[in-house]
Short mmCIF file of C-alpha atoms in Angstrom, two decimals:
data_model
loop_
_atom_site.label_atom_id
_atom_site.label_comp_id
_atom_site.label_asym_id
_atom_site.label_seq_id
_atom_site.Cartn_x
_atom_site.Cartn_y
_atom_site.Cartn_z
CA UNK A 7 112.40 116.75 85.72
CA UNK A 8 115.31 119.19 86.17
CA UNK A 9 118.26 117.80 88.21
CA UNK A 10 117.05 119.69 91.69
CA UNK A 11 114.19 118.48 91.66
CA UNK A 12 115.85 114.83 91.55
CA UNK A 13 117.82 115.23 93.95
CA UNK A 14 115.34 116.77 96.28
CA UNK A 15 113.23 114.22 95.78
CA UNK A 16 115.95 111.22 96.15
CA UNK A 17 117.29 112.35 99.56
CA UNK A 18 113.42 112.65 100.86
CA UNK A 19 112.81 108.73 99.58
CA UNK A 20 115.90 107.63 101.30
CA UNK A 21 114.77 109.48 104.66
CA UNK A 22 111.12 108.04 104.08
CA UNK A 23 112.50 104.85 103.79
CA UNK A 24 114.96 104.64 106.39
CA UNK A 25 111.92 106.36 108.80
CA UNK A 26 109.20 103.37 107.57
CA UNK A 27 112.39 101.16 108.94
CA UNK A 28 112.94 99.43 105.91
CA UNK A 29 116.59 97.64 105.43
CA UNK A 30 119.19 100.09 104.00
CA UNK A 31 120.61 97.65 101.25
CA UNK A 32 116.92 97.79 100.06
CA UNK A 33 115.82 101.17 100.06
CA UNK A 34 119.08 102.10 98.34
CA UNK A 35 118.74 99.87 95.66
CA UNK A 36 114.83 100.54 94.95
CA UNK A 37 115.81 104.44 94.75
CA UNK A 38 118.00 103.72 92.21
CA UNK A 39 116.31 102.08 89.92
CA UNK A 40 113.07 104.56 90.53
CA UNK A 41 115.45 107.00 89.82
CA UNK A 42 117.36 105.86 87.02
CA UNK A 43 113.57 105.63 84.95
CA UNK A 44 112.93 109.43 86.23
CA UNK A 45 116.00 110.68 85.03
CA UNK A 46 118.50 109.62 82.75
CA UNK A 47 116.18 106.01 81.46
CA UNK A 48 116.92 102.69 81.86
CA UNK A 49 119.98 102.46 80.27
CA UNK A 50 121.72 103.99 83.05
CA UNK A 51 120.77 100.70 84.94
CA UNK A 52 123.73 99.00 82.31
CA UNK A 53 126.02 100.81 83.77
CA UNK A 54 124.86 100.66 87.70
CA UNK A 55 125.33 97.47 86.72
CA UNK A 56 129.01 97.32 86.32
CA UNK A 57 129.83 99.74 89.12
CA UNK A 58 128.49 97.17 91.42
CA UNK A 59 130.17 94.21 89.56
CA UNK A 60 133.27 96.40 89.84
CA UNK A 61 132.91 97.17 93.87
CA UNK A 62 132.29 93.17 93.99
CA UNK A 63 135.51 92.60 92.30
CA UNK A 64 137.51 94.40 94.91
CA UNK A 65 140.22 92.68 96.46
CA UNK A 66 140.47 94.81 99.22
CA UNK A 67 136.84 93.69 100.54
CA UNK A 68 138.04 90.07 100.86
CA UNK A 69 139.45 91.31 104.22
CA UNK A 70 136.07 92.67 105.79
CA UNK A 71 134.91 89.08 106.70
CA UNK A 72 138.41 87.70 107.59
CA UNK A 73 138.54 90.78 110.18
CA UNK A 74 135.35 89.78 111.19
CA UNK A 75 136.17 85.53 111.68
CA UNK A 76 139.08 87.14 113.56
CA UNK A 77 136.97 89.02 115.97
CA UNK A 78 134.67 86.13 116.46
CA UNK A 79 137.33 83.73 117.27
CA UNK A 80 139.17 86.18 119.72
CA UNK A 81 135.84 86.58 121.33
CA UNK A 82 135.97 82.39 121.93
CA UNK A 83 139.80 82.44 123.08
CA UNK A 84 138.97 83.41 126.23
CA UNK A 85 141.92 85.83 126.77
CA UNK A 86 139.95 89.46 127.58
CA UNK A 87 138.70 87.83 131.08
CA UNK A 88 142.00 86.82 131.76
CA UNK A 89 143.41 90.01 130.93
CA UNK A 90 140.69 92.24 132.47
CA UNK A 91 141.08 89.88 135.71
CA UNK A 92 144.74 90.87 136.02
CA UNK A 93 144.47 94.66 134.91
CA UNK A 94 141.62 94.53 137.41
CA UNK A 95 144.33 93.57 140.26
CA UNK A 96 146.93 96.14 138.86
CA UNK A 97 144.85 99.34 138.81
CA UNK A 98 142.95 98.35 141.57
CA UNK A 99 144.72 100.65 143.83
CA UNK A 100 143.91 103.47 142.24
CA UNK A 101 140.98 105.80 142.09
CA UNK A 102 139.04 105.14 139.04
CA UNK A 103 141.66 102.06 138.39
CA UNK A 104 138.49 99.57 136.65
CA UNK A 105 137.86 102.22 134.60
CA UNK A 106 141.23 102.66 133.28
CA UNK A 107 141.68 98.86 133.12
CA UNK A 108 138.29 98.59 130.71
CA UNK A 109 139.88 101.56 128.12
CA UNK A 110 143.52 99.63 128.36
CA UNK A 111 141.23 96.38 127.67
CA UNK A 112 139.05 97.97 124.74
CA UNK A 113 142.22 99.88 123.01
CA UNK A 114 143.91 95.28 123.02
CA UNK A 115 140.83 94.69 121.79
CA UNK A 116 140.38 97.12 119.16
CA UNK A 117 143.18 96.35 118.05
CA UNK A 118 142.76 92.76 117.39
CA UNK A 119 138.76 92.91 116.21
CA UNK A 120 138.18 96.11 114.11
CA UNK A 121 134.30 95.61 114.95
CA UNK A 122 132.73 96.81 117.81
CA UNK A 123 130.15 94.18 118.76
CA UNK A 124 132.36 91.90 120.20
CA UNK A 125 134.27 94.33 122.41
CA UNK A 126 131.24 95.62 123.32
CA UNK A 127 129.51 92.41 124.56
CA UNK A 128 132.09 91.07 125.96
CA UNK A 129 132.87 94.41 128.39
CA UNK A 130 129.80 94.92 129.54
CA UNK A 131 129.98 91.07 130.65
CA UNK A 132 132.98 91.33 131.93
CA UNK A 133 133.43 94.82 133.63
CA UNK A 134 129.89 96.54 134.41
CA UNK A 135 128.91 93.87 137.15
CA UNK A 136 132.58 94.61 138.73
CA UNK A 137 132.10 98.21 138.35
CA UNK A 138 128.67 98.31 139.64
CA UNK A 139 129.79 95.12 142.87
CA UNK A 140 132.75 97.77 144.09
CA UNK A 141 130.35 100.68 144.15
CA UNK A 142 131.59 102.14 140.66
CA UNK A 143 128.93 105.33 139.37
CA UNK A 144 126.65 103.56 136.74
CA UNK A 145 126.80 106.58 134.02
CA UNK A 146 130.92 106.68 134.50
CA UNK A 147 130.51 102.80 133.94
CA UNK A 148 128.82 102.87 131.24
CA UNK A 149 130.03 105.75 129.56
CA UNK A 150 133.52 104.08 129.87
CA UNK A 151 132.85 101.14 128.38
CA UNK A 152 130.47 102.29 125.60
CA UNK A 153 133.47 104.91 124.60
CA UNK A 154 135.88 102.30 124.71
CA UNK A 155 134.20 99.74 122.91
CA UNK A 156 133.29 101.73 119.97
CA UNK A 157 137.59 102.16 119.36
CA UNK A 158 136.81 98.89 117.62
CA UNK A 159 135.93 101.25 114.52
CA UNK A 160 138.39 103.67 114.69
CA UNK A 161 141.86 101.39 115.94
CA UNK A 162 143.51 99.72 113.11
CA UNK A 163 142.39 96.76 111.95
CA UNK A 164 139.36 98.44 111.50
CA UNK A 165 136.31 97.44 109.22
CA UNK A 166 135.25 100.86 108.58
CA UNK A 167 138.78 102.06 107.46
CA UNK A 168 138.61 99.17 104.87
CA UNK A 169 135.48 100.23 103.48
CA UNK A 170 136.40 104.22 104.05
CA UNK A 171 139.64 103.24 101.36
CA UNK A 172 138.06 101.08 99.03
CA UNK A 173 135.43 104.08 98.39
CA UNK A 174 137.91 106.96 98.61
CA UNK A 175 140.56 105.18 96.42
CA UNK A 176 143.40 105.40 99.07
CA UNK A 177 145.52 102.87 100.74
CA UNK A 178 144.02 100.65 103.57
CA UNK A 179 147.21 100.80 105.27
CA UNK A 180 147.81 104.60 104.94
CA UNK A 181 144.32 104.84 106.51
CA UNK A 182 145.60 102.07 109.59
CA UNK A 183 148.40 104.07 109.97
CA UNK A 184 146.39 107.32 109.93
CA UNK A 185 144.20 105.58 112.51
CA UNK A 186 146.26 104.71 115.02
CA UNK A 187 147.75 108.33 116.90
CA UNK A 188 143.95 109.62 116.77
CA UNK A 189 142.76 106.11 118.10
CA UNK A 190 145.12 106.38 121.40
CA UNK A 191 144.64 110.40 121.84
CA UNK A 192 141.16 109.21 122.30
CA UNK A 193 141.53 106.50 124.61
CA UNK A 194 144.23 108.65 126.18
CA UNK A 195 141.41 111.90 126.43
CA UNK A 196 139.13 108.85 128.01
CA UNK A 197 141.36 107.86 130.41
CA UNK A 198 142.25 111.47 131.57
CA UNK A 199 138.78 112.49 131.84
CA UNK A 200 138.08 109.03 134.30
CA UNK A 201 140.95 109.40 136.60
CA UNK A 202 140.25 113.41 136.65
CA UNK A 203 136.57 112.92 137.41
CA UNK A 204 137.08 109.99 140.33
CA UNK A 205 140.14 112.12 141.57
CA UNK A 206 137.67 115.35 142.32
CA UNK A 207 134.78 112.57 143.45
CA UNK A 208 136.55 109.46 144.72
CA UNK A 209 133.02 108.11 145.68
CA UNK A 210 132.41 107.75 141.74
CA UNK A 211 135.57 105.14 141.50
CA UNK A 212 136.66 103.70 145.00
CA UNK A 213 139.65 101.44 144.71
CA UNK A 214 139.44 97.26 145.27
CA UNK A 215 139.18 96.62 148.87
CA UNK A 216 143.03 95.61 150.46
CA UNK A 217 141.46 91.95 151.27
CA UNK A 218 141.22 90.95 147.62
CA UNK A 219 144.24 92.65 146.01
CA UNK A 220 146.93 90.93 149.35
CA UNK A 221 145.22 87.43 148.08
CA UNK A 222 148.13 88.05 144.74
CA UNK A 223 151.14 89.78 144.83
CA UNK A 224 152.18 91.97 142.58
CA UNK A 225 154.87 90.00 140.73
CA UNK A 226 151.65 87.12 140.30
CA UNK A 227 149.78 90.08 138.88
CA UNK A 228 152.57 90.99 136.66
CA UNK A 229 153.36 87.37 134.97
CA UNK A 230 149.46 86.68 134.57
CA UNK A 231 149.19 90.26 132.85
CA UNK A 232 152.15 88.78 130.41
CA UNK A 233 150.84 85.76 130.03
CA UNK A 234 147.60 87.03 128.49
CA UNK A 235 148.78 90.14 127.11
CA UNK A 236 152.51 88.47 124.62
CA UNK A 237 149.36 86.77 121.96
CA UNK A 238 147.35 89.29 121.31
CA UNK A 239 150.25 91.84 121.00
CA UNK A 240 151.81 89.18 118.75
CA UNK A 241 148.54 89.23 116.85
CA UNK A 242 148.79 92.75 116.77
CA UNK A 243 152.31 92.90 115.61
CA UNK A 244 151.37 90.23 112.98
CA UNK A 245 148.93 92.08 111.25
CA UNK A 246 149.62 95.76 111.51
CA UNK A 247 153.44 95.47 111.18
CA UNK A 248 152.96 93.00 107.77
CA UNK A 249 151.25 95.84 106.59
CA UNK A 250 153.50 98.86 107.45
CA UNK A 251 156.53 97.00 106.54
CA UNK A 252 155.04 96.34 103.58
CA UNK A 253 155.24 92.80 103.47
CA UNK A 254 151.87 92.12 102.57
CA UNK A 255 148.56 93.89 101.22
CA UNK A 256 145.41 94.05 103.90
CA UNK A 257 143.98 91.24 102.45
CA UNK A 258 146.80 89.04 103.17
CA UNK A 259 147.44 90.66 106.66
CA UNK A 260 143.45 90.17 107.43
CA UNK A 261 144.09 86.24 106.53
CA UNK A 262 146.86 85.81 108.76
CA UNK A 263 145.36 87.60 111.67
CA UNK A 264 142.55 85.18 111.06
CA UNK A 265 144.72 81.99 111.32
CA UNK A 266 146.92 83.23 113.77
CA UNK A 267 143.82 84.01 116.06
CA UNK A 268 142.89 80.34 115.23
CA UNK A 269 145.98 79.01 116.57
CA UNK A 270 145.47 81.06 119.65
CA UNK A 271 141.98 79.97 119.93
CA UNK A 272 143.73 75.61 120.06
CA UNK A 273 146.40 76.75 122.61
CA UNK A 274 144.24 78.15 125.31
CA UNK A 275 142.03 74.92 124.88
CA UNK A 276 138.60 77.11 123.92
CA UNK A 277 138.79 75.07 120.07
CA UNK A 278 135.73 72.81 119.37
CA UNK A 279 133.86 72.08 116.60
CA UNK A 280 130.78 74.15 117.45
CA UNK A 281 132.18 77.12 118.26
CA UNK A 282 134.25 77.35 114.79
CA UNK A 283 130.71 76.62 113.15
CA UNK A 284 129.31 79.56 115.39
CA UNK A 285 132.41 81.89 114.39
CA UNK A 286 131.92 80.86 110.43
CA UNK A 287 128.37 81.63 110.16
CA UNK A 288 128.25 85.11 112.58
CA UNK A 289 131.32 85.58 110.00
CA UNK A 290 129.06 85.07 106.87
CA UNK A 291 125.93 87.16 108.10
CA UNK A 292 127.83 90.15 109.39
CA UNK A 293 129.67 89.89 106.17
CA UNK A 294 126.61 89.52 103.96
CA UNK A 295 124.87 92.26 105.56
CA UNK A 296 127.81 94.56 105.10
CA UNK A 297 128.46 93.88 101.48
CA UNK A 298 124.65 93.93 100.35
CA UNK A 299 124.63 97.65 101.95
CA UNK A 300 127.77 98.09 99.59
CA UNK A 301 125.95 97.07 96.78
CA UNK A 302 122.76 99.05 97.09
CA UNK A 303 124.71 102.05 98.04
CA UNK A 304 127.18 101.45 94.72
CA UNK A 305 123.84 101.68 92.48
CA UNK A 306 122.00 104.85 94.54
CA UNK A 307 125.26 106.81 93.90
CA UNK A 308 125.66 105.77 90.85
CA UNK A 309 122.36 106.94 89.23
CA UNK A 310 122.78 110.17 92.15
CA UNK A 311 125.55 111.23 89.96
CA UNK A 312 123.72 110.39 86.53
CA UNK A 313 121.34 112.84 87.51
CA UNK A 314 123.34 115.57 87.98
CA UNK A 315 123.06 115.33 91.41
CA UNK A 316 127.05 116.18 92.06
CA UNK A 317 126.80 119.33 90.30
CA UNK A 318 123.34 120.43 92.02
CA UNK A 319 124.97 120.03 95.33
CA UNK A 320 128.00 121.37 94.83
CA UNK A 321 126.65 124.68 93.29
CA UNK A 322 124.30 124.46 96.42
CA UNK A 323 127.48 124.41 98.27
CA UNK A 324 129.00 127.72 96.37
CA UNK A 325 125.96 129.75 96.38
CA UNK A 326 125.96 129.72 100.11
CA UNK A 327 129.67 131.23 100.24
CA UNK A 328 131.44 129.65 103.33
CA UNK A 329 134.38 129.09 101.73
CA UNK A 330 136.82 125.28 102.10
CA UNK A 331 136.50 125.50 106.01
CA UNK A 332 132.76 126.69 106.17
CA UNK A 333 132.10 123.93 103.70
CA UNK A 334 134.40 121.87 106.27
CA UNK A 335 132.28 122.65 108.85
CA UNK A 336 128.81 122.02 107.10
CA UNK A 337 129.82 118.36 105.84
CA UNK A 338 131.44 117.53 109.21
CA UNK A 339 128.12 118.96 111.21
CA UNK A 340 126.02 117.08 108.50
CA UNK A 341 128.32 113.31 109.49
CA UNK A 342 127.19 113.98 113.13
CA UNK A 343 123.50 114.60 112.65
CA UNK A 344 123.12 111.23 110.26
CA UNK A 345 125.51 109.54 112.66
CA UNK A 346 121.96 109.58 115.45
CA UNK A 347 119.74 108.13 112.52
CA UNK A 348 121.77 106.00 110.37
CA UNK A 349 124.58 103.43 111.28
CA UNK A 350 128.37 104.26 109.96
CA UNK A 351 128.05 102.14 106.78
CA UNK A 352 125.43 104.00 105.42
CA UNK A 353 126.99 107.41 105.93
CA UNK A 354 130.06 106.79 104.56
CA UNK A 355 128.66 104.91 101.20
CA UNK A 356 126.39 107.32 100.86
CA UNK A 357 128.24 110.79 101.78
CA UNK A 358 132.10 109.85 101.09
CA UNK A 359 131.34 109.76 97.50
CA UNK A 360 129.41 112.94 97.50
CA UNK A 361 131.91 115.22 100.31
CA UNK A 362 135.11 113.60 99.36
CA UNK A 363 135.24 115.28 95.56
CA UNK A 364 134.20 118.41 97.06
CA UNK A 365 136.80 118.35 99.82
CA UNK A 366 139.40 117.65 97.38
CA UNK A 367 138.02 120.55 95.39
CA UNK A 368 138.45 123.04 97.88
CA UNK A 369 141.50 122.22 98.93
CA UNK A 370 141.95 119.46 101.68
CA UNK A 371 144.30 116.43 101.65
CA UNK A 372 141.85 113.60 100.97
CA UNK A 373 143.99 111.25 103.30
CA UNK A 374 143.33 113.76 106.11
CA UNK A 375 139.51 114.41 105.07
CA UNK A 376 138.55 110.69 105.16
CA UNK A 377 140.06 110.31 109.10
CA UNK A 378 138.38 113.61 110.02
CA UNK A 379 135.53 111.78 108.84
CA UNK A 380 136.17 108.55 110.63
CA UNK A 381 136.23 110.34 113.91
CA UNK A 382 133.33 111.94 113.50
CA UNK A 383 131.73 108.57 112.74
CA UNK A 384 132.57 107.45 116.57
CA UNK A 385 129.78 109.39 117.29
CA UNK A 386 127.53 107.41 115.65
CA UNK A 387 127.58 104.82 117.92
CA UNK A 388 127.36 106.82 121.37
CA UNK A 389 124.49 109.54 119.62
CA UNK A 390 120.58 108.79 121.04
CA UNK A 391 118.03 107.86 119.60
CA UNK A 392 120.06 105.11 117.50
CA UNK A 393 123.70 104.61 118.68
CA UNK A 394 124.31 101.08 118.29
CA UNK A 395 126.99 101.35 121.17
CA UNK A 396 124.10 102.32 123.89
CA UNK A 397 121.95 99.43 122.84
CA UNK A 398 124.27 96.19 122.56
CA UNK A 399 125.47 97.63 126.32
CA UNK A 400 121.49 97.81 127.59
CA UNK A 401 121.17 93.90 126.43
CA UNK A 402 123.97 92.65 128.38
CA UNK A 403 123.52 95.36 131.55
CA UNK A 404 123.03 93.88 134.94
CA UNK A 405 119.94 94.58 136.58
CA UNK A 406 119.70 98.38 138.25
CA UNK A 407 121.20 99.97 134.86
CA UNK A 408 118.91 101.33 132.84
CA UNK A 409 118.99 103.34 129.44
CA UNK A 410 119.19 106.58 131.19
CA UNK A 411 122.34 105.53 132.94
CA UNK A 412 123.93 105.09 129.64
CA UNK A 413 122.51 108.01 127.88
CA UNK A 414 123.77 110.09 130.59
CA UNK A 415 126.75 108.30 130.87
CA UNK A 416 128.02 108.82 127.11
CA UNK A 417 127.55 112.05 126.88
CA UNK A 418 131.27 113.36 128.27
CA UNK A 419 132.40 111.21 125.79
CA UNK A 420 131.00 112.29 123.19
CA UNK A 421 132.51 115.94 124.10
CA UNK A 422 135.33 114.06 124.16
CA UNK A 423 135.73 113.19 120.50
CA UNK A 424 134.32 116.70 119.46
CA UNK A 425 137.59 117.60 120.99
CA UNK A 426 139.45 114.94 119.93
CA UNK A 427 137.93 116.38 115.76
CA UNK A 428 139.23 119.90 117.04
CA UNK A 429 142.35 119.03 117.69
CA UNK A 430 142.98 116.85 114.49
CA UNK A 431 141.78 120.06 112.26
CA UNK A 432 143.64 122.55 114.07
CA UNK A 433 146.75 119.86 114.13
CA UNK A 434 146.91 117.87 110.91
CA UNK A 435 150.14 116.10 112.06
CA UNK A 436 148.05 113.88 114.36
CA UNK A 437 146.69 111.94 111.27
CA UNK A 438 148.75 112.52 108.62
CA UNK A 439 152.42 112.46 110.42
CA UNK A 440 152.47 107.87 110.86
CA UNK A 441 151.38 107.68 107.45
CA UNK A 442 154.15 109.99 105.87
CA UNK A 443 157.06 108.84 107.86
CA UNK A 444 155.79 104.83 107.32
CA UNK A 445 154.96 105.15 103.56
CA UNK A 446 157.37 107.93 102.33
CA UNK A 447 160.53 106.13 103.11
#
């Protein structure tokens, strides 16, 4: 069979597949060893084969599941209702002040997670039966705290950037330092858009009533927001600055968070026995899950590739004539359009090996290419039918919110990163200006 033909047909079994909802590790790996018999024979599977024993060998994916154990045990310290408590008291004044205090609360927690369940379960816990008790709209609600939730991904330390550099073959920490000026334009673009919207319709945000916010005074408010805010910035600190400064690799910086998240875990009193058994195994399935995708993913692009599949798309690509930003354009149009159907881990180990050689090709700085890319991916989670974001906020919604709410509710935000993309492609420096004055010292 000629090399079109394979690759026609390879694309349509994965999109069968994922359709008949089989498990993505699965269908990836049964594709490519159908596929290495159609084209290039079974001796192609040899060298699948050590690809994957390669991608296994990978130091840098030691630090997916110690980002995860870290996110797990911050989610047992206790410390976001504290915080979200206090930031509750400080913006209350304000139009639209919970919603500001849930993006402040998601960026903290982005920033100390770099997954999105967590944030996400433990915000719509938190914050939507506040929002919803002082008369809060439920799509601004939900919208707010399905946006800010899904920073997780994008916010250094972020799983997603670890596995975006160990495919693309560029530093973790560039990538974290990338990360971070597009990760607070967005919560800053949020945060506009909420105090903008309840400033034209204060009925969509009214402020806490005066009984509740004379029962603490402001210097109370002030010393409890410390109080729960010095660890996790120390946590922060600890693993983002060991990194930038270069005094360890993301592996070691993962580790550290993960103990010194431990020790906060003893000193607010929240340690038992249980919940570090709870926090180990969530730690181990996430983590499984994750790396068997990586595997299956490491064999279907491998044989892709033997079949000439590289070559087929890229001439594909040429024959149409758009030139580097029309091709641009096309791979960043095709991200958002997988991001409804498939969840971020597919799309980037199946498409970053496959647009990342042809954006290097025509021109683009790979460093910048992959971040374009992660933005895009925040879509993913915030996209009907499948965004994981809108679903892990339906199972924890108080009654009266329904899946409509939070459809609707998303759907500024999601303008909101289209912008966000826009602005990073028509101003480069926003990604690439950290990681050049950090890392060319």
């Amino acid at each position: 069979m000629s090399a079109e033909l394979l690759t026609i047909l390879m694309f349509s079994g994965l999109i069968v597949g994922l359709f008949l909802g089989q498990p993505l590790a699965f269908v990836l790996g049964g594709l490519a060893v159908i596929f290495s018999y159609l084209g290039p024979g079974p001796k192609i599977l040899g060298l699948t084969i050590n690809r994957i024993y390669s991608q296994m060998d990978n130091y840098i994916l030691i630090a997916v599941p110690m980002f995860i154990l870290m996110a797990r045990l911050l989610s047992a310290s206790g410390v976001t209702e504290n915080m979200f408590h206090a930031l509750r008291l400080m913006f209350g004044r304000m139009q639209g002040g919970l919603t500001l205090a849930v993006i402040a609360i998601s960026v903290v927690l982005a920033a100390t997670t770099g997954i999105i369940g967590a944030s996400m379960t433990v915000m719509g816990v938190l914050a939507l039966p506040s929002m919803m008790k002082y008369g809060y709209q439920k799509e601004l609600s939900c919208g707010a705290i399905a946006a800010g939730g899904s920073l997780g991904i994008l916010i250094p330390p972020s799983i997603m950037l670890v596995i975006l550099g160990s495919y693309a073959q560029i530093s973790v920490g560039q990538l974290f330092a990338a990360a971070l000026m597009p990760g607070l334009m967005l919560a800053t673009l949020y945060a506009l858009y909420a105090a903008i919207l309840t400033f034209f319709k204060p009925e969509y945000g009214p402020p806490v009533s005066e009984e509740e916010l004379s029962r603490t005074n402001r210097k109370e408010i002030t010393f409890m927001l410390l109080k729960m805010a010095v660890p996790p910035i120390v946590l922060i600190l600890g693993v983002l600055g060991s990194i930038f400064a270069g005094w360890a690799t993301t592996t070691e910086a993962a580790s550290l968070g993960a103990f010194l998240t431990l020790v906060m875990v003893i000193v607010y009193g929240k340690f038992s026995l249980k919940m570090l058994h709870e926090a180990v195994a969530d730690t181990a399935r996430t983590s499984a899950m994750v790396l068997f995708v990586v595997v299956g993913a490491t064999a279907f692009t491998g044989v892709f590739m033997a079949i000439g599949g590289m070559r087929t798309v890229a001439g594909s690509l040429e024959a149409l004539g758009l030139g580097p930003w029309g091709i641009f354009l096309l791979m960043m149009g095709l991200t958002f359009v997988l991001g409804m159907f498939l969840d971020w881990l597919g799309i980037v180990l199946i498409c970053l090996p496959i647009f990342l050689p042809l954006a290097t090709q025509a021109g683009f700085d790979p460093l910048w290419f992959v971040m374009m890319m992660a933005i895009v991916l925040q879509t993913s989670f915030l996209t009907p039918p499948f965004g994981y974001a809108l679903f892990y906020l339906e199972g924890v919604a108080p009654p009266g919110v329904t899946l409509g709410h939070i459809y609707r509710g998303v759907m500024p935000f999601v303008g909101l990163i289209v912008f966000g993309a826009v602005l990073c492609a028509i101003f480069p420096q926003i990604i690439t200006w950290l990681p050049t004055f950090i890392f060319s010292r």
